[in-house]
Short mmCIF file of C-alpha atoms in Angstrom, two decimals:
data_model
loop_
_atom_site.label_atom_id
_atom_site.label_comp_id
_atom_site.label_asym_id
_atom_site.label_seq_id
_atom_site.Cartn_x
_atom_site.Cartn_y
_atom_site.Cartn_z
CA MET I 129 -2.54 -25.96 2.83
CA SER I 130 -5.30 -23.45 2.78
CA PRO I 131 -8.51 -23.99 4.84
CA THR I 132 -11.10 -26.52 3.11
CA LYS I 133 -14.54 -25.61 1.59
CA ASP I 134 -17.29 -27.34 2.93
CA GLN I 135 -21.11 -26.64 3.06
CA SER I 136 -20.74 -24.72 6.40
CA LEU I 137 -18.47 -22.28 4.42
CA ILE I 138 -20.89 -21.19 1.83
CA ASP I 139 -22.34 -17.67 1.94
CA THR I 140 -25.70 -18.09 3.65
CA ASN I 141 -27.13 -14.91 1.84
CA GLY I 142 -26.83 -16.65 -1.45
CA HIS I 143 -24.77 -13.77 -3.04
CA SER I 144 -21.38 -13.86 -4.44
CA GLU I 145 -18.87 -11.35 -3.37
CA VAL I 146 -17.33 -11.17 -7.07
CA ASN I 147 -17.59 -7.60 -8.28
CA GLY I 148 -20.67 -7.00 -10.41
CA GLN I 149 -21.98 -10.60 -10.02
CA LYS I 150 -24.95 -11.86 -8.08
CA SER I 151 -26.03 -15.30 -7.34
CA THR I 152 -29.74 -15.68 -6.54
CA ASN I 153 -32.14 -18.61 -6.70
CA GLY I 154 -29.54 -21.10 -7.72
CA THR I 155 -28.38 -19.04 -10.84
CA PHE I 156 -24.77 -17.77 -11.29
CA ASN I 157 -23.49 -15.29 -14.00
CA HIS I 158 -19.85 -16.17 -14.43
CA PRO I 159 -17.77 -13.10 -15.45
CA ALA I 160 -16.91 -12.78 -19.12
CA THR I 161 -13.72 -11.25 -18.27
CA ILE I 162 -11.24 -11.32 -15.27
CA LYS I 163 -10.97 -7.58 -14.99
CA GLU I 164 -14.66 -7.05 -14.85
CA ALA I 165 -14.71 -9.48 -11.84
CA ILE I 166 -12.42 -7.53 -9.55
CA SER I 167 -12.35 -3.81 -7.98
CA ASP I 168 -8.82 -2.99 -9.05
CA PRO I 169 -8.11 -4.03 -12.73
CA SER I 170 -4.64 -2.68 -12.54
CA LEU I 171 -3.77 -6.14 -10.60
CA ILE I 172 -4.15 -7.89 -13.82
CA VAL I 173 -0.48 -7.99 -15.46
CA GLU I 174 0.19 -9.92 -18.61
CA SER I 175 3.92 -8.85 -18.85
CA SER I 176 7.22 -10.28 -17.21
CA PHE I 177 9.09 -8.12 -14.63
CA ILE I 178 12.84 -7.83 -15.27
CA GLY I 179 15.26 -5.38 -14.45
CA GLY I 180 12.72 -3.21 -12.75
CA GLU I 181 10.49 -2.99 -15.86
CA TRP I 182 7.43 -4.77 -17.23
CA ILE I 183 8.54 -6.86 -20.32
CA ARG I 184 5.91 -7.88 -22.92
CA GLY I 185 8.25 -9.71 -25.57
CA ASP I 186 7.27 -10.82 -29.07
CA SER I 187 4.99 -13.84 -28.26
CA THR I 188 2.29 -14.81 -25.69
CA PHE I 189 0.64 -17.71 -24.39
CA PRO I 190 -3.10 -18.09 -23.26
CA VAL I 191 -4.17 -18.64 -19.64
CA TYR I 192 -7.74 -20.47 -19.42
CA ASP I 193 -10.50 -20.30 -16.94
CA PRO I 194 -10.71 -23.87 -16.18
CA ALA I 195 -14.55 -23.25 -15.15
CA THR I 196 -15.29 -22.15 -18.72
CA ASP I 197 -12.35 -23.31 -20.88
CA LYS I 198 -12.01 -19.83 -22.28
CA VAL I 199 -9.12 -17.71 -22.43
CA ILE I 200 -8.97 -15.03 -19.78
CA ALA I 201 -5.24 -13.64 -20.42
CA GLU I 202 -2.44 -13.46 -22.86
CA ILE I 203 0.93 -13.87 -21.04
CA ALA I 204 4.48 -12.79 -22.18
CA ASN I 205 6.17 -15.87 -23.40
CA LEU I 206 9.85 -14.96 -23.09
CA ASP I 207 13.05 -16.98 -24.07
CA ARG I 208 16.11 -18.14 -22.61
CA GLN I 209 17.89 -14.86 -23.10
CA ALA I 210 15.30 -13.23 -20.75
CA PHE I 211 16.16 -15.55 -17.93
CA LYS I 212 19.74 -14.86 -18.40
CA THR I 213 19.13 -11.03 -18.33
CA ALA I 214 16.98 -11.29 -15.23
CA ILE I 215 19.62 -13.55 -13.51
CA ASP I 216 22.36 -10.75 -14.30
CA HIS I 217 20.06 -7.95 -12.79
CA ALA I 218 19.71 -10.27 -9.68
CA ALA I 219 23.31 -10.81 -9.45
CA THR I 220 23.94 -7.20 -9.67
CA ALA I 221 21.21 -6.22 -6.98
CA PHE I 222 22.53 -8.90 -4.57
CA LYS I 223 25.86 -7.01 -4.23
CA SER I 224 23.84 -4.28 -2.45
CA PHE I 225 20.76 -6.07 -0.96
CA LYS I 226 23.03 -8.67 0.99
CA GLN I 227 24.19 -5.60 2.98
CA THR I 228 20.81 -4.32 4.02
CA ASN I 229 19.87 -4.37 7.57
CA GLU I 230 17.60 -7.28 8.63
CA HIS I 231 15.27 -4.79 10.29
CA GLU I 232 15.00 -2.94 7.05
CA ARG I 233 14.07 -6.28 5.24
CA SER I 234 11.62 -7.12 7.98
CA LYS I 235 9.85 -3.79 7.38
CA LEU I 236 9.61 -4.48 3.54
CA LEU I 237 8.09 -7.82 4.09
CA HIS I 238 5.42 -6.51 6.62
CA ARG I 239 4.54 -3.80 4.14
CA TRP I 240 4.18 -6.46 1.39
CA ALA I 241 2.11 -8.56 3.76
CA ALA I 242 -0.09 -5.75 4.47
CA LEU I 243 -0.72 -4.86 0.75
CA ILE I 244 -1.60 -8.55 0.15
CA ARG I 245 -4.17 -8.41 2.85
CA GLN I 246 -5.59 -5.17 1.76
CA HIS I 247 -6.18 -6.65 -1.89
CA ALA I 248 -7.11 -10.06 -0.49
CA ALA I 249 -10.57 -9.99 -2.18
CA ASP I 250 -9.39 -9.27 -5.72
CA LEU I 251 -6.55 -11.74 -5.37
CA ALA I 252 -8.89 -14.46 -4.43
CA VAL I 253 -10.94 -13.87 -7.55
CA ILE I 254 -7.94 -13.89 -9.63
CA LEU I 255 -6.72 -17.15 -8.00
CA THR I 256 -10.23 -18.63 -8.59
CA MET I 257 -10.50 -17.67 -12.21
CA GLU I 258 -7.13 -18.95 -13.30
CA ASN I 259 -6.92 -22.01 -10.91
CA GLY I 260 -10.58 -23.02 -10.42
CA LYS I 261 -10.77 -23.54 -6.62
CA THR I 262 -13.66 -22.06 -4.91
CA LEU I 263 -13.66 -18.62 -3.55
CA PRO I 264 -13.61 -19.38 0.09
CA GLU I 265 -10.72 -21.65 -0.55
CA ALA I 266 -9.03 -18.82 -2.54
CA LYS I 267 -9.35 -16.40 0.39
CA GLY I 268 -7.98 -18.92 2.63
CA GLU I 269 -4.87 -19.28 0.23
CA VAL I 270 -4.32 -15.50 0.24
CA GLU I 271 -4.40 -15.25 3.88
CA TYR I 272 -2.20 -18.37 4.11
CA GLY I 273 0.30 -16.82 1.51
CA ALA I 274 0.46 -13.58 3.58
CA SER I 275 1.16 -15.47 6.51
CA PHE I 276 4.45 -16.81 5.27
CA ILE I 277 5.49 -13.19 4.28
CA SER I 278 4.55 -12.00 7.98
CA TRP I 279 6.21 -15.12 9.46
CA PHE I 280 9.59 -14.39 7.69
CA ALA I 281 9.42 -10.73 8.28
CA GLU I 282 9.83 -11.80 11.94
CA GLU I 283 12.35 -14.42 11.29
CA ALA I 284 14.52 -11.94 9.21
CA ILE I 285 15.57 -10.34 12.51
CA ARG I 286 16.12 -13.83 14.23
CA SER I 287 18.90 -15.14 12.21
CA TYR I 288 21.14 -16.37 14.94
CA GLY I 289 24.65 -17.85 14.88
CA ASP I 290 26.75 -19.46 17.74
CA VAL I 291 29.86 -18.84 19.60
CA ILE I 292 31.72 -22.19 20.03
CA PRO I 293 34.85 -22.72 22.58
CA SER I 294 37.87 -23.85 20.50
CA GLN I 295 40.05 -26.66 21.45
CA HIS I 296 42.92 -24.40 20.59
CA PRO I 297 44.47 -21.83 23.20
CA ASN I 298 43.27 -18.23 22.70
CA SER I 299 41.04 -19.15 20.05
CA THR I 300 37.11 -18.87 19.47
CA ASN I 301 34.87 -20.11 16.74
CA ILE I 302 32.05 -17.83 15.57
CA VAL I 303 29.28 -19.31 13.42
CA ILE I 304 27.48 -16.80 11.17
CA ARG I 305 24.81 -17.05 8.53
CA GLN I 306 24.64 -15.26 5.18
CA PRO I 307 22.55 -14.99 2.38
CA ILE I 308 23.33 -17.65 -0.31
CA GLY I 309 23.04 -15.44 -3.37
CA VAL I 310 20.82 -15.33 -6.38
CA CYS I 311 17.81 -17.81 -5.86
CA ALA I 312 15.68 -19.40 -8.52
CA ILE I 313 12.15 -20.17 -7.78
CA ILE I 314 9.92 -22.34 -9.61
CA ALA I 315 6.46 -22.70 -8.19
CA PRO I 316 3.26 -24.87 -9.05
CA TRP I 317 -0.27 -24.13 -10.23
CA ASN I 318 -2.21 -25.64 -7.42
CA PHE I 319 -1.30 -22.99 -4.98
CA PRO I 320 -0.07 -20.04 -7.03
CA ILE I 321 0.06 -17.69 -4.06
CA ALA I 322 0.96 -19.49 -1.16
CA MET I 323 3.80 -21.60 -2.81
CA ILE I 324 5.49 -18.43 -4.06
CA THR I 325 5.28 -16.51 -0.82
CA ARG I 326 6.53 -19.67 1.01
CA LYS I 327 9.61 -19.38 -1.11
CA LEU I 328 10.07 -15.72 -1.56
CA GLY I 329 9.33 -14.63 2.11
CA PRO I 330 12.61 -16.46 3.55
CA ALA I 331 14.71 -15.72 0.32
CA ILE I 332 14.12 -12.00 0.87
CA ALA I 333 14.35 -12.08 4.57
CA ALA I 334 17.72 -13.88 4.34
CA GLY I 335 18.97 -10.98 1.90
CA CYS I 336 18.85 -12.88 -1.31
CA THR I 337 17.69 -11.81 -4.65
CA THR I 338 15.47 -13.89 -6.74
CA VAL I 339 14.30 -15.03 -10.19
CA VAL I 340 10.74 -16.51 -10.22
CA LYS I 341 9.23 -18.77 -12.97
CA PRO I 342 5.73 -18.90 -12.25
CA PRO I 343 3.43 -21.78 -13.41
CA SER I 344 2.16 -21.13 -17.00
CA GLU I 345 -1.45 -22.46 -15.90
CA THR I 346 -1.56 -19.75 -13.27
CA PRO I 347 0.75 -16.73 -13.69
CA LEU I 348 -1.66 -13.82 -12.93
CA CYS I 349 -1.35 -14.45 -9.09
CA ALA I 350 2.54 -14.12 -9.19
CA LEU I 351 2.41 -11.12 -11.48
CA ALA I 352 -0.14 -9.44 -9.16
CA LEU I 353 2.08 -10.31 -6.22
CA THR I 354 4.89 -8.77 -7.81
CA LYS I 355 3.14 -5.42 -8.45
CA LEU I 356 2.29 -5.31 -4.88
CA ALA I 357 5.90 -6.21 -3.82
CA VAL I 358 7.17 -3.11 -5.88
CA GLU I 359 4.48 -1.01 -4.24
CA ALA I 360 5.73 -2.12 -0.88
CA GLY I 361 9.22 -0.85 -1.64
CA ILE I 362 10.95 -4.09 -2.24
CA PRO I 363 13.91 -3.05 -4.66
CA PRO I 364 12.74 -3.97 -8.30
CA ASN I 365 15.89 -6.06 -8.98
CA VAL I 366 15.52 -8.09 -5.91
CA LEU I 367 12.48 -9.80 -7.40
CA GLN I 368 12.52 -10.74 -11.03
CA VAL I 369 9.63 -12.78 -12.68
CA VAL I 370 9.92 -14.21 -16.01
CA THR I 371 6.95 -15.95 -17.62
CA THR I 372 7.38 -18.75 -20.46
CA LYS I 373 5.76 -21.83 -21.85
CA ASP I 374 9.40 -22.66 -23.23
CA ARG I 375 10.74 -25.52 -20.84
CA SER I 376 14.17 -25.47 -22.44
CA ALA I 377 14.34 -21.58 -21.47
CA VAL I 378 13.78 -22.44 -17.92
CA GLU I 379 16.81 -24.77 -17.86
CA GLU I 380 19.03 -21.41 -17.51
CA LEU I 381 17.57 -21.21 -13.90
CA TYR I 382 19.26 -24.51 -12.75
CA THR I 383 22.36 -24.58 -14.96
CA ASN I 384 23.52 -20.78 -14.71
CA PRO I 385 26.47 -20.71 -12.41
CA ILE I 386 25.32 -17.28 -11.14
CA VAL I 387 22.39 -18.88 -9.49
CA LYS I 388 23.37 -20.33 -6.06
CA LYS I 389 19.95 -21.92 -4.99
CA VAL I 390 16.95 -23.72 -6.58
CA SER I 391 13.75 -23.95 -4.86
CA PHE I 392 11.12 -26.20 -6.91
CA THR I 393 7.65 -27.38 -6.08
CA GLY I 394 6.25 -29.98 -8.43
CA SER I 395 6.55 -33.63 -9.74
CA THR I 396 9.13 -35.93 -8.58
CA GLY I 397 10.27 -36.64 -12.22
CA VAL I 398 10.99 -32.92 -12.87
CA GLY I 399 12.61 -32.47 -9.40
CA LYS I 400 15.03 -35.27 -10.16
CA MET I 401 15.94 -33.79 -13.45
CA ILE I 402 16.38 -30.44 -11.93
CA THR I 403 18.59 -31.52 -9.08
CA ALA I 404 20.79 -33.62 -11.42
CA LYS I 405 21.35 -30.72 -13.63
CA ALA I 406 21.90 -28.31 -10.71
CA ALA I 407 24.54 -30.62 -9.39
CA GLY I 408 26.68 -29.36 -12.36
CA THR I 409 27.45 -26.26 -10.64
CA MET I 410 26.84 -27.69 -7.10
CA LYS I 411 23.76 -25.67 -6.44
CA LYS I 412 21.82 -25.99 -3.31
CA VAL I 413 18.24 -27.19 -3.93
CA SER I 414 14.99 -27.44 -2.05
CA MET I 415 12.70 -29.91 -3.61
CA GLU I 416 9.06 -30.33 -2.53
CA LEU I 417 7.93 -33.14 -4.79
CA GLY I 418 5.15 -35.70 -5.47
CA GLY I 419 3.19 -37.23 -2.52
CA ASN I 420 0.98 -40.40 -2.09
CA ALA I 421 -0.29 -39.61 1.42
CA PRO I 422 -1.93 -42.54 3.43
CA TYR I 423 -4.96 -41.64 5.73
CA ILE I 424 -5.47 -44.04 8.39
CA VAL I 425 -8.74 -44.54 10.41
CA PHE I 426 -8.36 -46.99 13.27
CA ASP I 427 -11.31 -48.54 15.05
CA ASP I 428 -10.93 -46.47 18.06
CA ALA I 429 -11.01 -43.26 16.20
CA ASP I 430 -13.76 -40.54 16.42
CA LEU I 431 -15.51 -41.34 12.98
CA ASP I 432 -16.93 -37.87 12.50
CA ALA I 433 -13.73 -36.18 13.14
CA ALA I 434 -12.06 -38.57 10.67
CA VAL I 435 -14.75 -37.93 8.03
CA ASP I 436 -14.19 -34.04 8.64
CA GLY I 437 -10.48 -34.69 8.16
CA VAL I 438 -11.08 -36.35 4.81
CA LEU I 439 -12.98 -33.40 3.57
CA ALA I 440 -10.20 -31.08 4.67
CA CYS I 441 -7.36 -32.90 3.18
CA LYS I 442 -8.73 -35.08 0.31
CA PHE I 443 -11.19 -32.61 -1.49
CA ARG I 444 -9.47 -29.31 -0.89
CA CYS I 445 -8.61 -27.79 -4.30
CA SER I 446 -10.56 -30.72 -5.91
CA GLY I 447 -7.94 -33.16 -4.54
CA GLN I 448 -5.13 -31.26 -6.40
CA THR I 449 -2.75 -30.85 -3.39
CA CYS I 450 0.43 -32.65 -2.87
CA VAL I 451 -0.34 -33.42 0.79
CA CYS I 452 -3.96 -34.70 0.08
CA ALA I 453 -5.06 -38.16 1.18
CA ASN I 454 -4.32 -40.44 -1.72
CA ARG I 455 -4.96 -43.75 0.10
CA LEU I 456 -7.63 -43.98 2.62
CA TYR I 457 -7.17 -47.19 4.90
CA VAL I 458 -10.08 -48.04 7.27
CA GLN I 459 -9.94 -50.66 9.74
CA ARG I 460 -12.47 -53.27 8.85
CA SER I 461 -14.44 -53.20 11.95
CA VAL I 462 -15.44 -49.57 11.26
CA HIS I 463 -15.14 -49.75 7.48
CA ASP I 464 -18.94 -49.77 6.61
CA GLU I 465 -19.89 -47.10 9.14
CA PHE I 466 -17.17 -44.88 7.90
CA VAL I 467 -17.94 -45.25 4.26
CA ALA I 468 -21.63 -44.45 5.00
CA ARG I 469 -20.64 -41.26 6.95
CA LEU I 470 -18.40 -40.13 4.23
CA LEU I 471 -20.97 -40.96 1.47
CA ALA I 472 -23.61 -38.94 3.20
CA ARG I 473 -21.36 -35.73 3.52
CA MET I 474 -20.13 -36.32 -0.34
CA LYS I 475 -23.68 -36.35 -1.47
CA LYS I 476 -24.04 -32.55 -0.61
CA PHE I 477 -21.17 -31.60 -2.90
CA LYS I 478 -21.86 -29.30 -5.83
CA ILE I 479 -19.45 -28.77 -8.58
CA GLY I 480 -19.41 -25.72 -10.68
CA SER I 481 -17.73 -22.39 -11.01
CA GLY I 482 -15.47 -21.50 -8.03
CA LEU I 483 -16.96 -18.17 -8.11
CA ASP I 484 -20.71 -19.43 -7.46
CA PRO I 485 -21.19 -19.30 -3.64
CA SER I 486 -23.38 -22.41 -3.82
CA VAL I 487 -20.58 -24.43 -5.21
CA THR I 488 -18.41 -26.69 -2.99
CA HIS I 489 -15.87 -27.80 -5.48
CA GLY I 490 -14.65 -26.12 -8.43
CA PRO I 491 -13.00 -27.70 -11.78
CA LEU I 492 -9.76 -29.34 -12.16
CA VAL I 493 -6.83 -27.09 -13.62
CA ASN I 494 -6.91 -28.80 -17.12
CA LYS I 495 -8.21 -31.81 -19.16
CA ALA I 496 -5.31 -34.04 -18.42
CA GLY I 497 -6.26 -33.97 -14.66
CA VAL I 498 -9.75 -35.12 -15.45
CA ARG I 499 -8.43 -37.96 -17.70
CA LYS I 500 -6.13 -39.13 -14.98
CA VAL I 501 -8.93 -39.43 -12.42
CA LYS I 502 -10.89 -41.29 -14.98
CA ASP I 503 -8.12 -43.59 -15.76
CA HIS I 504 -7.54 -44.24 -12.02
CA ILE I 505 -11.21 -45.10 -11.43
CA ASP I 506 -11.56 -47.30 -14.68
CA ASP I 507 -8.22 -49.37 -13.62
CA ALA I 508 -9.65 -49.71 -9.95
CA VAL I 509 -13.12 -50.71 -11.30
CA SER I 510 -11.57 -53.53 -13.87
CA LYS I 511 -9.53 -55.12 -10.81
CA GLY I 512 -12.72 -55.41 -8.61
CA ALA I 513 -13.20 -52.05 -6.78
CA LYS I 514 -16.72 -50.76 -6.58
CA LEU I 515 -17.50 -46.89 -7.69
CA ALA I 516 -19.70 -46.11 -4.72
CA TYR I 517 -20.29 -42.48 -5.76
CA GLY I 518 -19.50 -39.98 -8.34
CA GLY I 519 -16.74 -40.08 -11.04
CA GLU I 520 -18.87 -38.90 -13.98
CA VAL I 521 -17.90 -35.88 -16.34
CA PRO I 522 -20.90 -33.77 -16.29
CA ALA I 523 -22.04 -32.80 -19.79
CA ASP I 524 -23.77 -29.67 -18.95
CA LEU I 525 -20.53 -27.98 -17.64
CA GLN I 526 -17.95 -26.47 -20.20
CA GLY I 527 -14.84 -26.52 -17.98
CA TYR I 528 -12.45 -29.23 -16.76
CA PHE I 529 -15.08 -31.02 -14.34
CA ILE I 530 -15.36 -34.36 -12.75
CA GLU I 531 -17.62 -35.42 -9.90
CA PRO I 532 -15.88 -36.27 -6.59
CA ALA I 533 -15.79 -40.16 -6.36
CA LEU I 534 -15.68 -42.63 -3.74
CA LEU I 535 -14.34 -46.19 -4.34
CA THR I 536 -14.66 -49.14 -2.13
CA GLY I 537 -12.97 -52.56 -2.16
CA VAL I 538 -9.73 -51.00 -3.27
CA THR I 539 -6.30 -53.13 -3.18
CA GLN I 540 -2.71 -52.56 -3.35
CA ASP I 541 -2.41 -53.81 -6.96
CA MET I 542 -4.42 -50.99 -8.34
CA LEU I 543 -2.89 -48.01 -10.13
CA LEU I 544 -4.06 -45.58 -7.56
CA ALA I 545 -1.97 -47.24 -4.76
CA LYS I 546 1.08 -46.42 -6.36
CA ASP I 547 0.40 -43.33 -8.42
CA GLU I 548 -0.74 -39.92 -7.12
CA THR I 549 -4.12 -39.21 -8.56
CA PHE I 550 -4.05 -35.41 -7.91
CA GLY I 551 -7.84 -35.23 -8.25
CA PRO I 552 -11.23 -35.60 -6.27
CA LEU I 553 -11.20 -39.27 -5.89
CA ALA I 554 -11.45 -41.10 -2.39
CA PRO I 555 -10.16 -44.99 -2.46
CA ILE I 556 -10.96 -46.87 0.58
CA PHE I 557 -8.79 -49.81 1.63
CA ALA I 558 -9.75 -52.09 4.40
CA PHE I 559 -7.14 -53.40 6.83
CA GLU I 560 -7.12 -55.53 9.85
CA THR I 561 -4.09 -54.90 11.99
CA VAL I 562 -1.57 -52.00 13.03
CA GLU I 563 1.31 -53.93 11.49
CA GLU I 564 -0.47 -54.63 8.19
CA VAL I 565 -1.58 -50.82 7.59
CA ILE I 566 1.82 -49.47 8.46
CA GLU I 567 3.30 -51.97 6.03
CA MET I 568 0.79 -50.89 3.29
CA ALA I 569 1.13 -47.17 4.17
CA ASN I 570 5.03 -47.20 3.62
CA ASP I 571 4.76 -49.36 0.52
CA THR I 572 5.49 -46.24 -1.62
CA GLU I 573 8.57 -44.45 -2.98
CA PHE I 574 7.01 -41.23 -1.86
CA GLY I 575 7.09 -39.75 1.91
CA LEU I 576 5.50 -36.27 1.91
CA ALA I 577 2.59 -36.54 4.29
CA GLY I 578 0.46 -39.21 6.47
CA TYR I 579 -2.54 -38.97 8.46
CA PHE I 580 -4.14 -41.23 10.89
CA PHE I 581 -7.13 -41.08 13.49
CA ALA I 582 -6.85 -42.93 16.79
CA ASN I 583 -7.33 -42.25 20.54
CA ASP I 584 -4.89 -44.98 22.04
CA LEU I 585 -2.00 -42.90 22.88
CA ARG I 586 0.44 -45.92 22.61
CA LYS I 587 -0.94 -46.47 19.24
CA VAL I 588 -0.62 -42.71 18.28
CA TRP I 589 3.12 -42.69 19.17
CA ARG I 590 3.86 -46.10 17.56
CA VAL I 591 2.24 -45.19 14.23
CA ALA I 592 3.47 -41.40 13.97
CA THR I 593 7.02 -42.59 14.36
CA ALA I 594 6.47 -45.63 12.14
CA LEU I 595 5.20 -43.59 9.16
CA GLU I 596 7.83 -42.99 6.51
CA VAL I 597 6.71 -39.34 5.85
CA GLY I 598 8.04 -35.81 6.53
CA MET I 599 4.60 -34.66 8.11
CA VAL I 600 2.18 -36.46 9.99
CA GLY I 601 -1.41 -35.24 10.86
CA VAL I 602 -2.76 -37.20 14.11
CA ASN I 603 -6.69 -36.60 14.38
CA THR I 604 -6.55 -33.68 11.98
CA GLY I 605 -6.43 -33.33 8.26
CA LYS I 606 -4.64 -29.94 8.40
CA ILE I 607 -1.00 -30.04 8.83
CA SER I 608 0.43 -26.93 7.08
CA ALA I 609 1.00 -23.29 8.56
CA ALA I 610 3.73 -20.77 8.29
CA GLU I 611 5.19 -21.85 11.70
CA ALA I 612 5.52 -25.71 10.73
CA PRO I 613 8.24 -27.22 8.83
CA PHE I 614 6.95 -28.47 5.52
CA GLY I 615 8.75 -31.02 3.38
CA GLY I 616 9.13 -34.75 2.82
CA VAL I 617 11.46 -37.84 2.87
CA LYS I 618 12.26 -40.50 0.30
CA GLU I 619 11.42 -39.24 -3.26
CA SER I 620 9.08 -36.54 -1.95
CA GLY I 621 11.99 -34.22 -1.78
CA LEU I 622 14.82 -32.40 0.18
CA GLY I 623 14.72 -29.52 2.61
CA LYS I 624 12.09 -27.83 4.56
CA GLU I 625 10.01 -24.83 3.83
CA GLY I 626 8.29 -22.46 6.41
CA SER I 627 8.90 -22.50 10.19
CA LYS I 628 12.02 -21.36 11.84
CA TYR I 629 13.97 -23.69 9.78
CA GLY I 630 12.90 -22.34 6.33
CA LEU I 631 15.38 -19.27 6.73
CA ALA I 632 18.39 -21.53 6.71
CA GLU I 633 17.40 -23.01 3.19
CA PHE I 634 18.48 -19.56 1.73
CA GLN I 635 21.63 -19.14 3.80
CA VAL I 636 24.96 -20.39 4.17
CA MET I 637 26.87 -21.18 7.29
CA LYS I 638 30.29 -19.72 7.86
CA ASN I 639 32.79 -20.44 10.72
CA ILE I 640 35.16 -17.76 11.58
CA THR I 641 37.99 -18.80 14.00
CA LEU I 642 39.44 -15.94 15.93
CA GLY I 643 42.84 -16.31 17.28
CA SER I 644 44.63 -13.91 19.44
CA LEU I 645 44.18 -10.32 18.61
#
């Protein structure tokens, strides 16, 4: 995902870049409203975008700043009919958009990416205020999101087919790829810019039209991106955005027969439900679902690099990422030294508003996230684990905060060994042998990502091929980029996003057999 936030990334002059706000001498004035925090208030949109028009509807739902627990926006809360209308508009637009030249689609995407980068500072502030992550992390995500648009702008003109010799006389097989049709995109709140651009980039590059359901926790980023997409020249009906809190209304996206593809990122339970209902009309689905990533430190590892990796993939977005390290396995001979080094780094953490440049970790997205972290800590401690650091809910902060925590003495029978925490909790398991840790790492229904640190090349290959995951980080905690295929195995999902493989997820393959002419 996006770059991690460590002490080294804090603005050394002690001043925030938030419009109209200054942080000096350890004090920070959190903006009262989101519009006063950015340079271009027109990026704050609270309406849905359907049929080329901004639609407000009859009701709204609130968006909260997780750092303050205060409402920062009232978003249009639309019904199922709105989704039907958006799908119909997208279907009409598909008839013409699928005929556009790949080079023209590439130019549109390049213009959109340029506008995203042009407004990066404001987009980062919007992201921080509705999601909670720190401003340096948010800036990293904005660039990360723009990189997917740029990547697929180039992939649009590289949609290759094949010519296959036929076994029949005077015949040739020609394989072409065509856009699949209207695509439904359901994105998560933890990366509200990057997860949407990672889906919209290939969909538009392929020549598809789309209906997006943004996360209700963080819809402002999607709406700002939509405004910039229209400004870039992407035809309005190619991109529909329908905001809602009504889960039954969203069902239209994966049951309507006009929709030919559903791309979803979220929990495994919801992903299974969507897949089952989408099967009623045989839709193509891409599912990027839950994770329970093992993070293994062998006795021949560079421990400082391994600690850096934990900071990168465990505590990014305060632990709220699908690929973050959920289970840290450390070989017993280096266990104590690794814990000591990690603890020393964690003691430098500071929680607070993500807009405050002195803060290293922001709030969780809601109160439920805080409760889950506390539940996992309490369960582990009750079964013999030791809380070595953190885990407290600070009384002096108003938002959804919990201190990043470190647990030792963790065992496989604890809740956090099976259940994705999705919070800033680092549990340390001790292990003895390679065989033992591979068995423990694979003892889960999930298979999204895995990480390990080692220097023995034979061990590296052995472990990398043995881990039952879709992505492996070897001596690094950073595994995601526009050029790398992203996706899991087992109950972590279906399909790949990003990379040269991502475009095919929004296409159908057609074989044309040419006989004698």
